[in-house]
Coordinates of C-alpha atoms in Angstrom, one line a residue:
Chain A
X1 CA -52.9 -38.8 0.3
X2 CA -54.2 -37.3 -3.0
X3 CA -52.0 -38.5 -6.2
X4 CA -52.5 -37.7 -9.9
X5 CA -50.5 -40.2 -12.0
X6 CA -49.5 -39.2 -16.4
X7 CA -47.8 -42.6 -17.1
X8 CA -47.5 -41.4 -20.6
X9 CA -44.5 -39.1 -20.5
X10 CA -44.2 -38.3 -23.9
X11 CA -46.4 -38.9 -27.0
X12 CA -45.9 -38.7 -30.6
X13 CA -48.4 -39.0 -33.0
X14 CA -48.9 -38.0 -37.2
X15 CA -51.3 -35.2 -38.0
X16 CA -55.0 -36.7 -38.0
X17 CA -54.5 -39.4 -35.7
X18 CA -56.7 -39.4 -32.2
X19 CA -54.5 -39.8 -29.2
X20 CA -55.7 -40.6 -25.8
X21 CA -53.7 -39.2 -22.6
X22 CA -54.3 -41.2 -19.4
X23 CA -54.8 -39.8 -16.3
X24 CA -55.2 -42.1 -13.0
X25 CA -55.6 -40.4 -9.6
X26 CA -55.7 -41.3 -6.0
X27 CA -58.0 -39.9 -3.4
X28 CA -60.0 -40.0 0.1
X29 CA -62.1 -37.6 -0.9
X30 CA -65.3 -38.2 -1.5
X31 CA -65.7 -34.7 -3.0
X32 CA -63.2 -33.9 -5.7
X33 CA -62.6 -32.2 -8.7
X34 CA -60.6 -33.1 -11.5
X35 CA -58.6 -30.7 -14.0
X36 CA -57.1 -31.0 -17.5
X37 CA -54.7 -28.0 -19.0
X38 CA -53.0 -27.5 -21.8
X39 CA -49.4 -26.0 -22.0
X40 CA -48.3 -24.7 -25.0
X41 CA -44.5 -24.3 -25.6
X42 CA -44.9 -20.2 -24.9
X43 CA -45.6 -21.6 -21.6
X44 CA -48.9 -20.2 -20.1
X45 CA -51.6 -23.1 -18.9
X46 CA -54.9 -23.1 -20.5
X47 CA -57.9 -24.8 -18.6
X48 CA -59.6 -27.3 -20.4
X49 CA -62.2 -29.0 -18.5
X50 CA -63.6 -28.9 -14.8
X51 CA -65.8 -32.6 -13.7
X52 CA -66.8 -33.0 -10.4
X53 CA -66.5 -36.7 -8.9
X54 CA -70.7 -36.9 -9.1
X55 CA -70.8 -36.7 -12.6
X56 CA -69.0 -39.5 -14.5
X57 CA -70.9 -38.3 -18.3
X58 CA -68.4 -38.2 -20.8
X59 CA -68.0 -34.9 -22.7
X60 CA -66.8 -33.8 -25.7
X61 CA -65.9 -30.3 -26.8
X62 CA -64.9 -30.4 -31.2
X63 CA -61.9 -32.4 -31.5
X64 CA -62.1 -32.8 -27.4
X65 CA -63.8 -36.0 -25.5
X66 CA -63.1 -36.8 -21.7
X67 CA -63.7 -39.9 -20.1
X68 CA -63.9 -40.2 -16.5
X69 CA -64.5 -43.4 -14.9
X70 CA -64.7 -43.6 -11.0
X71 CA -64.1 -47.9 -10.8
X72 CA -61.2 -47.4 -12.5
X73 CA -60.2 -43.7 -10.9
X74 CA -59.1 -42.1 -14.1
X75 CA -60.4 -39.0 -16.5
X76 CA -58.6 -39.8 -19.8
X77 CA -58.3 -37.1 -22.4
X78 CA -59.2 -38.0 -26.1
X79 CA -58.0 -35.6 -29.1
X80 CA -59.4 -36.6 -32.6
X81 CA -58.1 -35.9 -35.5
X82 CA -55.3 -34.2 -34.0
X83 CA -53.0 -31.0 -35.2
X84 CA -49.7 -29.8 -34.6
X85 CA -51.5 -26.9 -33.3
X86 CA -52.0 -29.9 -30.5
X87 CA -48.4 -30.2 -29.6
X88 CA -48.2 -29.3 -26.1
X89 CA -47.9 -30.8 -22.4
X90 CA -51.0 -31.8 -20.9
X91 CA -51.6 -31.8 -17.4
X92 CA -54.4 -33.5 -15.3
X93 CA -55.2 -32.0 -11.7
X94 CA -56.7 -33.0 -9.0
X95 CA -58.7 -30.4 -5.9
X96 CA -59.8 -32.2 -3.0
X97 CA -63.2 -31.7 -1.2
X98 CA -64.5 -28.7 0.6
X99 CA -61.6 -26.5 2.1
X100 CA -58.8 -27.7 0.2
X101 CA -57.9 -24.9 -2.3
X102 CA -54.8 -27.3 -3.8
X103 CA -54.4 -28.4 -6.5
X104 CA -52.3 -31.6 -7.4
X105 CA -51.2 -31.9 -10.7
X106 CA -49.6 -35.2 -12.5
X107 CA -46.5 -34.8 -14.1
X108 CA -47.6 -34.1 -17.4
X109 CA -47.6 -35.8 -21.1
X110 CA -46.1 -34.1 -23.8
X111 CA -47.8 -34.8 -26.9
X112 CA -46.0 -34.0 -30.5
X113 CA -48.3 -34.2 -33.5
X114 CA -46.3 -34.3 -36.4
X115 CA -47.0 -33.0 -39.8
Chain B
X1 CA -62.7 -12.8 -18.1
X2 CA -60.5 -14.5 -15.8
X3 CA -57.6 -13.2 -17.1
X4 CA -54.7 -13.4 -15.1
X5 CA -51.7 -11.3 -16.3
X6 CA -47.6 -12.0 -14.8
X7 CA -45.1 -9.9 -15.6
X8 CA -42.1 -9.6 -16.5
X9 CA -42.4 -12.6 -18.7
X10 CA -38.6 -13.3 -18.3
X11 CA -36.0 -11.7 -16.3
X12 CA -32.3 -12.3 -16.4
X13 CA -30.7 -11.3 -13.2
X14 CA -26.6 -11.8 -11.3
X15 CA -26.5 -13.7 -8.7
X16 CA -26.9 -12.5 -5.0
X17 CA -29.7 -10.0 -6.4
X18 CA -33.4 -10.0 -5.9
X19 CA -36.3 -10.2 -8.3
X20 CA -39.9 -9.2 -8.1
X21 CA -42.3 -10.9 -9.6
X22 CA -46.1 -9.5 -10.0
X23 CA -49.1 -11.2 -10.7
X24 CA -52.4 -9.4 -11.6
X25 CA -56.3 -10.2 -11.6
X26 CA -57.0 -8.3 -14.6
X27 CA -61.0 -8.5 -14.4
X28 CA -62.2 -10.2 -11.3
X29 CA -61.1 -10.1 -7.2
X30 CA -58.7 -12.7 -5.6
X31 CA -58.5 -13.6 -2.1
X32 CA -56.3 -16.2 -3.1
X33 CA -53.5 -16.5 -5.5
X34 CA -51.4 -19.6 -5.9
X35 CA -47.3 -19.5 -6.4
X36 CA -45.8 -22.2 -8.3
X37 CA -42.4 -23.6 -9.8
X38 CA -41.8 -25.4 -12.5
X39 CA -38.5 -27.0 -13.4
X40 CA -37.5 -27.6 -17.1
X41 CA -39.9 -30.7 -18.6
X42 CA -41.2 -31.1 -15.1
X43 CA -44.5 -30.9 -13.7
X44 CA -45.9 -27.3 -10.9
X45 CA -45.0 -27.5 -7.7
X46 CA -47.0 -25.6 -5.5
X47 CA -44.7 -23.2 -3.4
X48 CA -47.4 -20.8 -1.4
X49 CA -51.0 -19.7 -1.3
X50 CA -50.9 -15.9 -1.0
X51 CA -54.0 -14.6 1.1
X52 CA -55.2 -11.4 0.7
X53 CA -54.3 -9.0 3.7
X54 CA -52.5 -11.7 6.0
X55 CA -49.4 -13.7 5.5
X56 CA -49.0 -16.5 2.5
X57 CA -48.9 -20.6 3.5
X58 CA -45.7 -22.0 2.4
X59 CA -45.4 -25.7 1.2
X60 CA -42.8 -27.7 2.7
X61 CA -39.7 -27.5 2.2
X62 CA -39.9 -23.8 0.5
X63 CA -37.9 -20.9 2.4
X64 CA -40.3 -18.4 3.3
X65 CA -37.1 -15.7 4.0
X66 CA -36.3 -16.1 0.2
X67 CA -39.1 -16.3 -1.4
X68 CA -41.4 -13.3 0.1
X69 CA -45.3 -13.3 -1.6
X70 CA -47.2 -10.0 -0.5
X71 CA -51.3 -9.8 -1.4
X72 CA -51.9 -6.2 -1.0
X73 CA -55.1 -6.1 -3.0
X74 CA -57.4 -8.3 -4.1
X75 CA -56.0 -7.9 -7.7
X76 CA -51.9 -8.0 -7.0
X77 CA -50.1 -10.6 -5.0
X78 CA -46.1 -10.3 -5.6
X79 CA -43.4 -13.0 -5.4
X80 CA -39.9 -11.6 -4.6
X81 CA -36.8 -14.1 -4.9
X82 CA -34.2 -13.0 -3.0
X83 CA -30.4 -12.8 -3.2
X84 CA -30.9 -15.0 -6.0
X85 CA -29.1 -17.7 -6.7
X86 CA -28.5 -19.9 -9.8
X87 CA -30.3 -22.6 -8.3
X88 CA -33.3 -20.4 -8.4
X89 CA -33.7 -20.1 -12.1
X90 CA -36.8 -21.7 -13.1
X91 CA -40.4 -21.2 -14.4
X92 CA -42.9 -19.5 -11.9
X93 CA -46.7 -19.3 -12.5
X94 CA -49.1 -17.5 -10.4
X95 CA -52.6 -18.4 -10.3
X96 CA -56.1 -17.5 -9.2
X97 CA -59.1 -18.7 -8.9
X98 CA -62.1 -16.2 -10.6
X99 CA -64.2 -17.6 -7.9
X100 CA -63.7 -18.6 -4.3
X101 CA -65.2 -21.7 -4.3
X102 CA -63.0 -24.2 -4.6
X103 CA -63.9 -26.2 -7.6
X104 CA -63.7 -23.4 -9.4
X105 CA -60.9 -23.8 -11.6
X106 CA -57.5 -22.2 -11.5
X107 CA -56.9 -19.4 -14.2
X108 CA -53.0 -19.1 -14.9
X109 CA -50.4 -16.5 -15.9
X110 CA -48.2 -16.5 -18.6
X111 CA -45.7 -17.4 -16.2
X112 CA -42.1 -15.5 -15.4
X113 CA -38.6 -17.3 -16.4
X114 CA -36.4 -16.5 -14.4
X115 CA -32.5 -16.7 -15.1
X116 CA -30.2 -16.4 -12.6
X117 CA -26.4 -16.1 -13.5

């Protein structure tokens, strides 16, 4: 069974602090694609990132770094020097292999950068 | 691109009514467009794939005689709740995916909010 796990249900942080939003998931899959979106209190989901289970390089996009780690089976989410513009929920999702169009999303961690 | 438009963006209806939801592929073609519901600081829960020209796949547990999903072009897939209920007031996103591959990543609507008194 294919799992995505947010421990973190809520996080608060002050302006300019990095925050780091776990994500651990569970899969047969040998093939699998892991997700994060961001979603703004107006409501609408915004992709983030896309990595593919063969390529565990970190990235970073600005303020934006991903780690994914296979050993450990997670793809935490770094924001540095974070905004309030940041305050949002965060969801990680997992698609399975070939032929499997769902996706599994985590319950989410709501992240509050405060002024 | 990938822009994915739902509307209406909030809809107040009485109960025992039905609502019709729309979702739109504003710049590419989807085969497949994705229904979900999301309950008030929970996370989506996936309630159909909508297939282009044959009949959606429900997830268990989700009544396919109340919520009816109709794909009639590769752009427009439609969610109708019927004879609503106040139970049924909730968050629903559609989604597609700009390719048909399937790691290619889901682009959402703006999601409807439905309120059912």
């Amino acid at each position: 069974a294919q799992k995505v796990t947010q421990a973190q249900t809520e996080i608060s942080v002050v302006e300019k602090e990095d925050v780091t939003l776990d994500c651990v998931y569970e899969t047969r899959d040998t093939t699998y694609y892991l997700f994060w979106y961001k979603q703004p209190p107006s409501g609408e989901l915004v992709f983030l990132i896309r990595r593919n289970s063969f390529d565990e390089q970190n990235e970073i996009s600005g303020r934006y770094s991903w780690n994914f780690q296979k050993s450990t089976s997670s793809f935490n989410f770094t924001i540095t020097a974070s905004q309030v513009v940041d305050s949002a929920v965060y969801f990680c999702a997992l698609s399975g292999g070939a032929g499997t169009y769902k996706y599994i999303f985590g319950t989410g961690t709501r992240l509050k950068v405060l002024a | 691109g990938a822009v994915v438009s739902q509307h209406p963006s909030w809809v107040i209806c009485k109960s025992g009514t039905s609502v019709k939801i729309e979702c739109r592929s504003l710049d590419f073609q989807a085969t497949t467009m994705f229904w979900y519901r999301q309950f008030p600081k929970q996370s989506l829960m996936l309630m159909a794939t909508s297939n282009e020209g044959s009949k959606a796949t429900y997830e268990q547990g989700v009544e396919k005689d109340k919520f009816l999903i109709n794909h009639a072009s590769l752009t427009l897939s439609t969610l109708t709740v019927t004879s609503a209920h106040p139970e049924d007031s909730s968050f629903y996103i559609c989604s597609a995916r700009y390719q048909s591959s399937y790691n290619s990543p889901l682009h959402f609507g703006n999601g409807t909010r439905l309120t059912v008194t």
